[in-house]
mmCIF file of C-alpha atoms in Angstrom:
data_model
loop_
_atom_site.group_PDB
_atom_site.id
_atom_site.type_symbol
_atom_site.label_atom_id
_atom_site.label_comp_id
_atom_site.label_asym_id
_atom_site.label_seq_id
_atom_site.Cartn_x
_atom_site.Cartn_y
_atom_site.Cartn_z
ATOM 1 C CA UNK A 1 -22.565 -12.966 -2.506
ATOM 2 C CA UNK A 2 -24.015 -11.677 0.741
ATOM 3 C CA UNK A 3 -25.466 -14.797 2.344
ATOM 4 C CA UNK A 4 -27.896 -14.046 4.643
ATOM 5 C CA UNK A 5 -31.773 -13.614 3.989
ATOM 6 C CA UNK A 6 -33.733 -10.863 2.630
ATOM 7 C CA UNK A 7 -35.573 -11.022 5.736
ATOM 8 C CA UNK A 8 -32.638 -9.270 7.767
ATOM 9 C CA UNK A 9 -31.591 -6.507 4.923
ATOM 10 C CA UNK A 10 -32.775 -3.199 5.263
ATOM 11 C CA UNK A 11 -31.952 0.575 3.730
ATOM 12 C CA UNK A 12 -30.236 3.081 5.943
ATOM 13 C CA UNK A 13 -31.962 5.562 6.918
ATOM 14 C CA UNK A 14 -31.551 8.536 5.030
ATOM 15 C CA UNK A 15 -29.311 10.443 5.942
ATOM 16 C CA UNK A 16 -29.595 14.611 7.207
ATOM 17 C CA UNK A 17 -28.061 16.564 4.312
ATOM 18 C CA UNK A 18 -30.161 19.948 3.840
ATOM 19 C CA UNK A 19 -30.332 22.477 2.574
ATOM 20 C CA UNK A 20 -30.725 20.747 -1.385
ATOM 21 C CA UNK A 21 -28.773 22.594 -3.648
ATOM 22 C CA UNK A 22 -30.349 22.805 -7.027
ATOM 23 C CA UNK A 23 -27.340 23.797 -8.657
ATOM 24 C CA UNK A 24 -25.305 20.042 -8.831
ATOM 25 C CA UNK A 25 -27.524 19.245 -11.911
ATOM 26 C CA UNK A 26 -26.323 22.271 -13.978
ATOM 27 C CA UNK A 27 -23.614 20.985 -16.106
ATOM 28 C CA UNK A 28 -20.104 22.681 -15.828
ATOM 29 C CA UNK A 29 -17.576 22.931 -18.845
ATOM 30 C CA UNK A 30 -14.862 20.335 -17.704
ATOM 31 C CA UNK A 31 -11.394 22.195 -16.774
ATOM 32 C CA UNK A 32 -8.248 20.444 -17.750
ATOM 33 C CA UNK A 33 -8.991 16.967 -15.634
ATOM 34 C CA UNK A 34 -12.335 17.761 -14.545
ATOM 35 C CA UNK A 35 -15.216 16.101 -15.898
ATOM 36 C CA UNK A 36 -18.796 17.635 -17.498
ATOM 37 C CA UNK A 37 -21.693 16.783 -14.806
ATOM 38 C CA UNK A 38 -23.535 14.718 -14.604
ATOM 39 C CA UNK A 39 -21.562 11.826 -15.583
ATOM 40 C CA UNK A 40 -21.689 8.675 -13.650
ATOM 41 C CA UNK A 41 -18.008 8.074 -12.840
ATOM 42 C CA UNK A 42 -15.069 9.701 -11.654
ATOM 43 C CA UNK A 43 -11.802 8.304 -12.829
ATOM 44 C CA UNK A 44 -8.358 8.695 -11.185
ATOM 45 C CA UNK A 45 -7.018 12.116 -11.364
ATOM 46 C CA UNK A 46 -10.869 13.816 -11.828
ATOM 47 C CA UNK A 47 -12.606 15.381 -9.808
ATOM 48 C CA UNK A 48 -15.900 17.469 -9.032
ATOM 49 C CA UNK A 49 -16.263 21.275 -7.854
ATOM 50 C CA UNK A 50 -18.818 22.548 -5.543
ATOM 51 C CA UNK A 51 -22.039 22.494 -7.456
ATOM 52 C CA UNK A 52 -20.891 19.233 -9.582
ATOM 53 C CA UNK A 53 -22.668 15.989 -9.137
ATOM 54 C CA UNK A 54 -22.388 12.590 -10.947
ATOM 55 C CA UNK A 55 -25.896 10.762 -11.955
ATOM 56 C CA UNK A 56 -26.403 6.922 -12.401
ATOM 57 C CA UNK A 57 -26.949 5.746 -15.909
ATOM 58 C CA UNK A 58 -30.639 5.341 -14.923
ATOM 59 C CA UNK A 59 -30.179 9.332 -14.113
ATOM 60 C CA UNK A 60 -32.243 8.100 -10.659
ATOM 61 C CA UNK A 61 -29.709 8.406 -8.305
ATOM 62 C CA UNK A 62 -27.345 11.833 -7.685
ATOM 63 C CA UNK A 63 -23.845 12.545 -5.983
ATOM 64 C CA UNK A 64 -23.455 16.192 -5.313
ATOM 65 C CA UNK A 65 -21.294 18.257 -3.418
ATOM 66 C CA UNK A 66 -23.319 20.343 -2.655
ATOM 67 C CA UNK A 67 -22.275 24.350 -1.860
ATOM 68 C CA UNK A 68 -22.617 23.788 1.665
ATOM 69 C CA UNK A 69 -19.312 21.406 1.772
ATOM 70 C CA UNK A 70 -21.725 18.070 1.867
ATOM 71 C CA UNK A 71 -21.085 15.312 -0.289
ATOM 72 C CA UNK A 72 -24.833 13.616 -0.667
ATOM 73 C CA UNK A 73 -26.356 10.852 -2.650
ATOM 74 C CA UNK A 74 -29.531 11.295 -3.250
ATOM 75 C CA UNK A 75 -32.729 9.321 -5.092
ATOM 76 C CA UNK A 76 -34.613 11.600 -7.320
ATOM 77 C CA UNK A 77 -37.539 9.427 -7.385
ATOM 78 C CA UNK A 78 -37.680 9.800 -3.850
ATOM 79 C CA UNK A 79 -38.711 12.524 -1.583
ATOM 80 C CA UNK A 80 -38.895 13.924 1.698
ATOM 81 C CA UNK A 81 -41.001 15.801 3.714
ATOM 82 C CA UNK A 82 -40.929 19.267 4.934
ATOM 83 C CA UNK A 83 -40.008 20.011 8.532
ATOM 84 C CA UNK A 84 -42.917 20.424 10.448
ATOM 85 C CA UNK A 85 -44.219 23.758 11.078
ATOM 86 C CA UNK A 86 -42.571 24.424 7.192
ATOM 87 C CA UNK A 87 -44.702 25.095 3.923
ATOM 88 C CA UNK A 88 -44.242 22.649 1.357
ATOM 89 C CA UNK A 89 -43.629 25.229 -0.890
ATOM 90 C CA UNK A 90 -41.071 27.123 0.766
ATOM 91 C CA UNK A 91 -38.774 24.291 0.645
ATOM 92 C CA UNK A 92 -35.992 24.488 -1.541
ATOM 93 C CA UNK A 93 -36.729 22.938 -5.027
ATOM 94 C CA UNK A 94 -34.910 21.792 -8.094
ATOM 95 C CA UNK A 95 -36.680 23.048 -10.964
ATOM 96 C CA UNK A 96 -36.699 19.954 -12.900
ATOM 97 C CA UNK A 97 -38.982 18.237 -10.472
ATOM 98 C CA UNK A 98 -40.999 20.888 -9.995
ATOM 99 C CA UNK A 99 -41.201 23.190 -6.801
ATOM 100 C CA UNK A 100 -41.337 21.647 -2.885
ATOM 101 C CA UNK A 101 -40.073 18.501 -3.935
ATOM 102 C CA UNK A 102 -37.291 17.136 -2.138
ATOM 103 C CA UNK A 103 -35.310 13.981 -2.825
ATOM 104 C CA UNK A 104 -34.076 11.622 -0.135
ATOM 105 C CA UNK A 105 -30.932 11.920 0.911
ATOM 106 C CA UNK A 106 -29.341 8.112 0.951
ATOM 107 C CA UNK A 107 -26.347 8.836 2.677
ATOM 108 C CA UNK A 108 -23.836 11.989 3.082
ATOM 109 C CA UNK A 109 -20.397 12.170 4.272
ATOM 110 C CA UNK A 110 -21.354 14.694 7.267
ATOM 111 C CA UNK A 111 -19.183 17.610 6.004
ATOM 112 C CA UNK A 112 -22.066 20.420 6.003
ATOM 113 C CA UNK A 113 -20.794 23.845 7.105
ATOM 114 C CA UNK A 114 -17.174 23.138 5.809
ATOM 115 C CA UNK A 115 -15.369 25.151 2.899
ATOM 116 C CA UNK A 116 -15.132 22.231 0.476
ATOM 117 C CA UNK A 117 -12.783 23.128 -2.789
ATOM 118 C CA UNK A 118 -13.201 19.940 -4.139
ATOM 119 C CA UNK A 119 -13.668 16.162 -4.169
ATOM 120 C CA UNK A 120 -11.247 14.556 -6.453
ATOM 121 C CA UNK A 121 -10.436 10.770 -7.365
ATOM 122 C CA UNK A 122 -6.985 10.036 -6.528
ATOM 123 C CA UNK A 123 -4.597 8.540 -8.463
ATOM 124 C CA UNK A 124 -3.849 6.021 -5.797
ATOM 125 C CA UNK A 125 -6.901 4.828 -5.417
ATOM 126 C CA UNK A 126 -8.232 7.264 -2.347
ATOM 127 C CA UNK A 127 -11.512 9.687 -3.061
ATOM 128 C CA UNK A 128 -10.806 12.584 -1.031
ATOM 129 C CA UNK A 129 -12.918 15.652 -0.408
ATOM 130 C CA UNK A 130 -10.240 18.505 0.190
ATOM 131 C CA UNK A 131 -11.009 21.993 1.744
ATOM 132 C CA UNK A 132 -10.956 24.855 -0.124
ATOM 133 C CA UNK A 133 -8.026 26.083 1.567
ATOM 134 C CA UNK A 134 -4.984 23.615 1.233
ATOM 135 C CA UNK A 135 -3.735 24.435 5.080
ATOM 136 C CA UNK A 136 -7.428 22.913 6.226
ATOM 137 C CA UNK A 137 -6.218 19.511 5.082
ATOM 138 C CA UNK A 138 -8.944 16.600 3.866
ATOM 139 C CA UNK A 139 -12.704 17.004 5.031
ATOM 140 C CA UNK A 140 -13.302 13.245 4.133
ATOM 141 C CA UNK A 141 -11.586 9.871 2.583
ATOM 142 C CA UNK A 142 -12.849 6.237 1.556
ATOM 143 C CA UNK A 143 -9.494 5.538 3.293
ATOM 144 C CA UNK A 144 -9.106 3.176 -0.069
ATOM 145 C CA UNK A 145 -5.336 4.480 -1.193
ATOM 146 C CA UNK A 146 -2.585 2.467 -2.555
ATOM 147 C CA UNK A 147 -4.817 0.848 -4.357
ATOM 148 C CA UNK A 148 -4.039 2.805 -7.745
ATOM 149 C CA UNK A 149 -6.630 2.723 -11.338
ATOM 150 C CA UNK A 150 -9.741 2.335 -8.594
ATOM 151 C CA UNK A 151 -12.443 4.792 -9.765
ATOM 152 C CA UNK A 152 -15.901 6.601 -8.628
ATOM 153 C CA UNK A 153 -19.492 5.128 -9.894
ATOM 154 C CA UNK A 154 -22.996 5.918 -8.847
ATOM 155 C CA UNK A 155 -24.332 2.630 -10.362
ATOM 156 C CA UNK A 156 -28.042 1.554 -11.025
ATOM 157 C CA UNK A 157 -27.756 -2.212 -11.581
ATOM 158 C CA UNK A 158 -26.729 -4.066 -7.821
ATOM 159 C CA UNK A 159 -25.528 -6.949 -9.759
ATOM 160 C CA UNK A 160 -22.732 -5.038 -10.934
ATOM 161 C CA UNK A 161 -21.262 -4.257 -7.451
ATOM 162 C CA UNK A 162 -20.790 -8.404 -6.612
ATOM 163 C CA UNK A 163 -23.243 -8.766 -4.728
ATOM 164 C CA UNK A 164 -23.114 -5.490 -2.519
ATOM 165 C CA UNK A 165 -25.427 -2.983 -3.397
ATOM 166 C CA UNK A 166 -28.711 -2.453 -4.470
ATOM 167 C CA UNK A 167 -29.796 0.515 -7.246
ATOM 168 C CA UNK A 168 -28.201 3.307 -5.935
ATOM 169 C CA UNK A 169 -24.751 2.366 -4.899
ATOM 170 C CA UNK A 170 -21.916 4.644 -4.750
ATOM 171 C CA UNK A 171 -18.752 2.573 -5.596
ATOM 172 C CA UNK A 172 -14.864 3.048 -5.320
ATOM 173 C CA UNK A 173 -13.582 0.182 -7.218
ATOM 174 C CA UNK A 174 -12.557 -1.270 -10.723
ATOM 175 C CA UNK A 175 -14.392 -2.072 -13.706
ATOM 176 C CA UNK A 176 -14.053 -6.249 -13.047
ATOM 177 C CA UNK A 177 -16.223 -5.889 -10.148
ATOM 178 C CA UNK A 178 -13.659 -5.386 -7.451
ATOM 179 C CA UNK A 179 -15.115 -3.485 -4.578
ATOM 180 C CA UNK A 180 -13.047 -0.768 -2.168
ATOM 181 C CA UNK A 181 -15.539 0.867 -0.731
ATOM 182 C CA UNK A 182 -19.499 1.395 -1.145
ATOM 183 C CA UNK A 183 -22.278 3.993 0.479
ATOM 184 C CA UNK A 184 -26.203 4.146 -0.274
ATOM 185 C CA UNK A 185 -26.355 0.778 -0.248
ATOM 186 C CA UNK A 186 -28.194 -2.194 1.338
ATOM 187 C CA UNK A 187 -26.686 -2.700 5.175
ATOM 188 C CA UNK A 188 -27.559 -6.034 7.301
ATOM 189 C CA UNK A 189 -30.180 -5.517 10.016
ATOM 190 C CA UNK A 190 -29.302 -7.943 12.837
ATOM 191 C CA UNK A 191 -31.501 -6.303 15.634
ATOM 192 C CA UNK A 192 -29.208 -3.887 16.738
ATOM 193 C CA UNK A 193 -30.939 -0.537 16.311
ATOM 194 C CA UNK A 194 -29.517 2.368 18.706
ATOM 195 C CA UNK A 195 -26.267 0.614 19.130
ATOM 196 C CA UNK A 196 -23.176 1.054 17.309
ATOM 197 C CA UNK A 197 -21.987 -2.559 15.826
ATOM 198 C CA UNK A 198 -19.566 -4.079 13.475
ATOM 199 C CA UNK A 199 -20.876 -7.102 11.123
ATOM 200 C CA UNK A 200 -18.807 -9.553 9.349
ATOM 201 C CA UNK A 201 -20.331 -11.680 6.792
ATOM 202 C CA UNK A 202 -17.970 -15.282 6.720
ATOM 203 C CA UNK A 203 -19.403 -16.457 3.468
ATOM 204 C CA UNK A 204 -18.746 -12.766 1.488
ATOM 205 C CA UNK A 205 -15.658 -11.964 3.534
ATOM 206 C CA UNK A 206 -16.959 -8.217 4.086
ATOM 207 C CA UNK A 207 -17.264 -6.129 7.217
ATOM 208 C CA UNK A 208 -19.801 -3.430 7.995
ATOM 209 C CA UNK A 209 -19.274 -0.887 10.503
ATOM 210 C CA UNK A 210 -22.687 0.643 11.575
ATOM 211 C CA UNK A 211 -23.332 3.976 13.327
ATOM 212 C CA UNK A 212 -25.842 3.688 16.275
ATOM 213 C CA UNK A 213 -28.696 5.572 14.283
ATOM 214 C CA UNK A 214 -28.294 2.807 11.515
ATOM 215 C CA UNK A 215 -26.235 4.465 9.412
ATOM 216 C CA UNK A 216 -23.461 3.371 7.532
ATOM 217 C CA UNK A 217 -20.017 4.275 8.398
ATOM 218 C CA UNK A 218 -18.081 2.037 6.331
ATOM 219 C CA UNK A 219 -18.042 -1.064 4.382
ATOM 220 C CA UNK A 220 -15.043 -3.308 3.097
ATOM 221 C CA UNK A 221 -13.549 -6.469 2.239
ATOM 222 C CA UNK A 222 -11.370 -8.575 3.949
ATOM 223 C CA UNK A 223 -9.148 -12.049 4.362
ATOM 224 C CA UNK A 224 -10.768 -14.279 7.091
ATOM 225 C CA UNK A 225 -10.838 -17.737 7.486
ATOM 226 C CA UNK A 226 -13.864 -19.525 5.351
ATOM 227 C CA UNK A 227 -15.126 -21.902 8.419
ATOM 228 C CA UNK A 228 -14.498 -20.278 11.710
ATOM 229 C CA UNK A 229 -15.669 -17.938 13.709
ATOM 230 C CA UNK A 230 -18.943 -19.415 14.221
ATOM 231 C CA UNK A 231 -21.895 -17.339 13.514
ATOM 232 C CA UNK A 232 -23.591 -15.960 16.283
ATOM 233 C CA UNK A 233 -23.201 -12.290 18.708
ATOM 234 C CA UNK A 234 -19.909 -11.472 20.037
ATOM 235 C CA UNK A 235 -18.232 -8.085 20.904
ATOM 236 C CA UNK A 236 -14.764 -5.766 21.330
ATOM 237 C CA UNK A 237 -13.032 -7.230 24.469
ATOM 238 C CA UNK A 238 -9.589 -6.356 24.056
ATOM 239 C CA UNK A 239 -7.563 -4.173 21.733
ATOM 240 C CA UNK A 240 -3.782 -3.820 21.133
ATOM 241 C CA UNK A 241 -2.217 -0.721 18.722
ATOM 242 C CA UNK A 242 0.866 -4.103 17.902
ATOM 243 C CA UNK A 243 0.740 -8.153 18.433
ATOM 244 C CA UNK A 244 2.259 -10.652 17.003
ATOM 245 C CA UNK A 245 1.248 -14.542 15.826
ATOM 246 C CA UNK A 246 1.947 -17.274 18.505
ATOM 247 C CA UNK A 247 2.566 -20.144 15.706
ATOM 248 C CA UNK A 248 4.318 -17.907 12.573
ATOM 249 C CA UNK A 249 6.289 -15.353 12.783
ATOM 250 C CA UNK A 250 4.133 -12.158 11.582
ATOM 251 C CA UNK A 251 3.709 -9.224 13.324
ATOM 252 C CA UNK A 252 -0.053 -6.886 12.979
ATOM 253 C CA UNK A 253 -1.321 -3.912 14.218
ATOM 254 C CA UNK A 254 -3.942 -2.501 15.292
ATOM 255 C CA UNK A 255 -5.633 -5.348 16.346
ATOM 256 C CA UNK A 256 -9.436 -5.739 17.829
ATOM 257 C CA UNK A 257 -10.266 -9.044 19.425
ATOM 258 C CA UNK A 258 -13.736 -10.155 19.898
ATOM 259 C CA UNK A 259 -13.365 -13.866 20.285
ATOM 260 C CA UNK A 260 -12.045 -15.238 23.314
ATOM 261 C CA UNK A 261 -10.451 -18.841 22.251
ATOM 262 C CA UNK A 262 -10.038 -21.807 24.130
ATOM 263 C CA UNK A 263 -6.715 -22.094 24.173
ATOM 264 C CA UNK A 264 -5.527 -18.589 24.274
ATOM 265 C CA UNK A 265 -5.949 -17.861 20.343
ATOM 266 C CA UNK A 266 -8.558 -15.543 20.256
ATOM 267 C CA UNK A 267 -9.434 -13.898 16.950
ATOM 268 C CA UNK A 268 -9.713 -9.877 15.997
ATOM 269 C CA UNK A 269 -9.546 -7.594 13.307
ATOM 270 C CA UNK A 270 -6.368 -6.738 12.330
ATOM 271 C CA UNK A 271 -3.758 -5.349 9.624
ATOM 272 C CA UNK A 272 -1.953 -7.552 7.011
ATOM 273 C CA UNK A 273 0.385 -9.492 8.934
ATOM 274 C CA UNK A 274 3.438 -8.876 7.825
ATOM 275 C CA UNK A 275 7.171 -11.319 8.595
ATOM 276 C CA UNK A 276 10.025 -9.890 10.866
ATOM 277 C CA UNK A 277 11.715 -8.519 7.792
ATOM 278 C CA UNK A 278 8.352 -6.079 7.201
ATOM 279 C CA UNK A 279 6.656 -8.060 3.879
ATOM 280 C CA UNK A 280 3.231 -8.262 4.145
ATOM 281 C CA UNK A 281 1.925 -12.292 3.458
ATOM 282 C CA UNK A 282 -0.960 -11.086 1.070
ATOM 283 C CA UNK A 283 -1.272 -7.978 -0.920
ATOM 284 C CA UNK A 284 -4.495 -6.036 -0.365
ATOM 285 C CA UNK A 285 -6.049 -7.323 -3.949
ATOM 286 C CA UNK A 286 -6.658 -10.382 -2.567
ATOM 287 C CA UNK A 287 -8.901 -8.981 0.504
ATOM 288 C CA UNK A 288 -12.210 -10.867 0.241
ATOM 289 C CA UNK A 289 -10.692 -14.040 -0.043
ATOM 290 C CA UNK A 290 -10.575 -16.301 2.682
ATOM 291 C CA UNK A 291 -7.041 -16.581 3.149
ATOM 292 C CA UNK A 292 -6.440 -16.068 7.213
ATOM 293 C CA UNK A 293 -6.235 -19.658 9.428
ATOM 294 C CA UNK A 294 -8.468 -17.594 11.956
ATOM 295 C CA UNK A 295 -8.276 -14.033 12.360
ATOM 296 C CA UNK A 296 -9.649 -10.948 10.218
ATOM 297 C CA UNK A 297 -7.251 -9.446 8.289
ATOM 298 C CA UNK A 298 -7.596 -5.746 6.702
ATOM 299 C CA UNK A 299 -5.947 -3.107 4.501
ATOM 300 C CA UNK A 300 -3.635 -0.927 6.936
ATOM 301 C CA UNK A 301 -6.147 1.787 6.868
ATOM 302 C CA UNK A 302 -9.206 0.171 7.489
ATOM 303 C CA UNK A 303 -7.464 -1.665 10.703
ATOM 304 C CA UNK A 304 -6.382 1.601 11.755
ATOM 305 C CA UNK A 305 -9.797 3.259 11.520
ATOM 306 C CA UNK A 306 -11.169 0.215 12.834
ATOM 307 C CA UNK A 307 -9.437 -0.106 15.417
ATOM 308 C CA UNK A 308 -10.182 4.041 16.642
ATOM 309 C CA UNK A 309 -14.052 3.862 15.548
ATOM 310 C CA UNK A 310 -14.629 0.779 17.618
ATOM 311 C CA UNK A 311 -14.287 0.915 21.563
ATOM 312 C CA UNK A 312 -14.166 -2.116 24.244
ATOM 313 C CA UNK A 313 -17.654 -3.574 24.192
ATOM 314 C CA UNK A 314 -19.076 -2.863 20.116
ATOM 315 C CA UNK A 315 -21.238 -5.008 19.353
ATOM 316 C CA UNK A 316 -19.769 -7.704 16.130
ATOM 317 C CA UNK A 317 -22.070 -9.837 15.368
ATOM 318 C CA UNK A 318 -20.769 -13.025 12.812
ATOM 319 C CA UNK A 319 -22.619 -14.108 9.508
ATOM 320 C CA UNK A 320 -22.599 -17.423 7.860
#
């Protein structure tokens, strides 16, 4: 569990995902692996067209992809107001709650404008929205692959989601609890606002990496150590793309240092450390277990992203 107080836990701010497309909560005939919206989950091999959307049990919170290429999660008992200058009732409306209402938006993956064919579950355990055309590439990841069975859930019960989460969350993970990846969720607030930071909770062995309007960018597990660093403000000081361990020998990448130690071992985000014959020490199911003797490790991709998403001088700040 996420130990810090309710006192510094606040909701992102929702996020810019207009125009709302009325059409996610019309139901589609599933086609071959595709699956009837609105369900609530989206398991490995599914996935949703343009126009689909998944609904939490509760049927409060939506995941559409919208026609517009965005991927949005919003709360239906929620809603925004109209631009200024804008009638309430020319705003775009879903019928079922009745006309100028417009649900918050919790969080959106910032693909608006693209051509987005469709956002499908992976077998491997990576949610990818793909472009309509196949040459355009992916419009968006949870960077969560080779971690294969993981599925999609828009949950409404937070206690579900181990401790990350309140109603709302959007989930890439198993049914046991095991969290890859998470959006419209609780975020820490540690004072930052206007400044892009990274936050790593000790105790829940979890990183947050927060966009300067308060936004969430990512969220993930990982393999520190359980008693060090101490808690407290730090930042990004020094970066290197490969390093290697002073006292075994492993080799990581991508690492991010933003503790300057005493004796020359300073600590950073990193990859799995892997020997000189190229094994990795720990497999990525055991990320959020305290398993490091000082620095942070991470799954490949997340040190990679990391490690670009980051510059010299972010803000990390250290929970107990």
């Amino acid at each position: 569990m996420v130990a810090f107080v309710a006192a510094v836990i606040a909701v992102a701010p929702a996020a810019t995902a207009t125009p709302w497309d009325p059409e996610p909560l019309a139901p589609q005939s599933p086609v071959g692996n595709e699956r009837a919206a609105p369900a609530s989950a989206l398991l490995p091999g599914e996935r949703l067209r343009p126009g689909n959307s998944l609904r939490s049990p509760n049927g409060r919170y939506l995941l559409a992809l919208q026609r517009n290429g965005n991927l949005v999660l919003y709360d239906m008992a929620r809603f925004a107001e109209p631009p200024p200058g804008a009638a309430h009732s020319s705003w775009p409306a879903d019928a079922a709650l009745g006309v100028g209402n417009v649900p918050v938006a919790l969080w959106d993956a910032r693909t608006a404008g693209t051509t987005a064919g469709a956002l499908v579950m992976s077998p491997d355990g990576d949610l990818v929205l793909h472009a309509a055309d196949a040459a355009g590439g992916p419009l968006w990841s949870s960077r969560t692959a080779d971690r294969p069975g993981a599925f999609l859930s828009v949950r409404d019960d937070g206690a579900v989601v181990v401790g990350y989460g309140d109603d709302g969350a959007v989930v890439v993970g198993y049914g046991d609890g095991r969290v890859l990846w998470t959006a419209g969720t609780s975020i820490p607030d540690v004072g930052l606002a206007g400044t892009k930071h990274v936050v790593y909770d000790r105790a829940g062995q979890r990183v947050w990496l927060i966009e300067a309007d308060g936004s969430l960018f990512d969220t993930y597990p990982v393999s520190g150590r359980a008693t060090s660093p101490s808690p407290g403000a730090y930042s990004v000081f020094s970066k290197s793309q490969y390093s290697s361990s002073p006292r075994t020998p492993v080799t990581m990448r991508h690492m991010v240092r933003f503790v300057e130690g005493i004796t020359g071992l300073d600590i950073g985000f990193h990859s799995i450390p892997r020997t000189y014959g190229g094994i990795p020490i720990q497999t990525v199911d055991e990320l959020g277990q305290p398993r490091s003797a000082g620095c942070v490790r991470q799954h490949d991709a997340k040190a990679s992203q990391l490690y670009d998403w980051a510059p010299i001088g972010t803000p990390v700040i250290v929970l107990a």
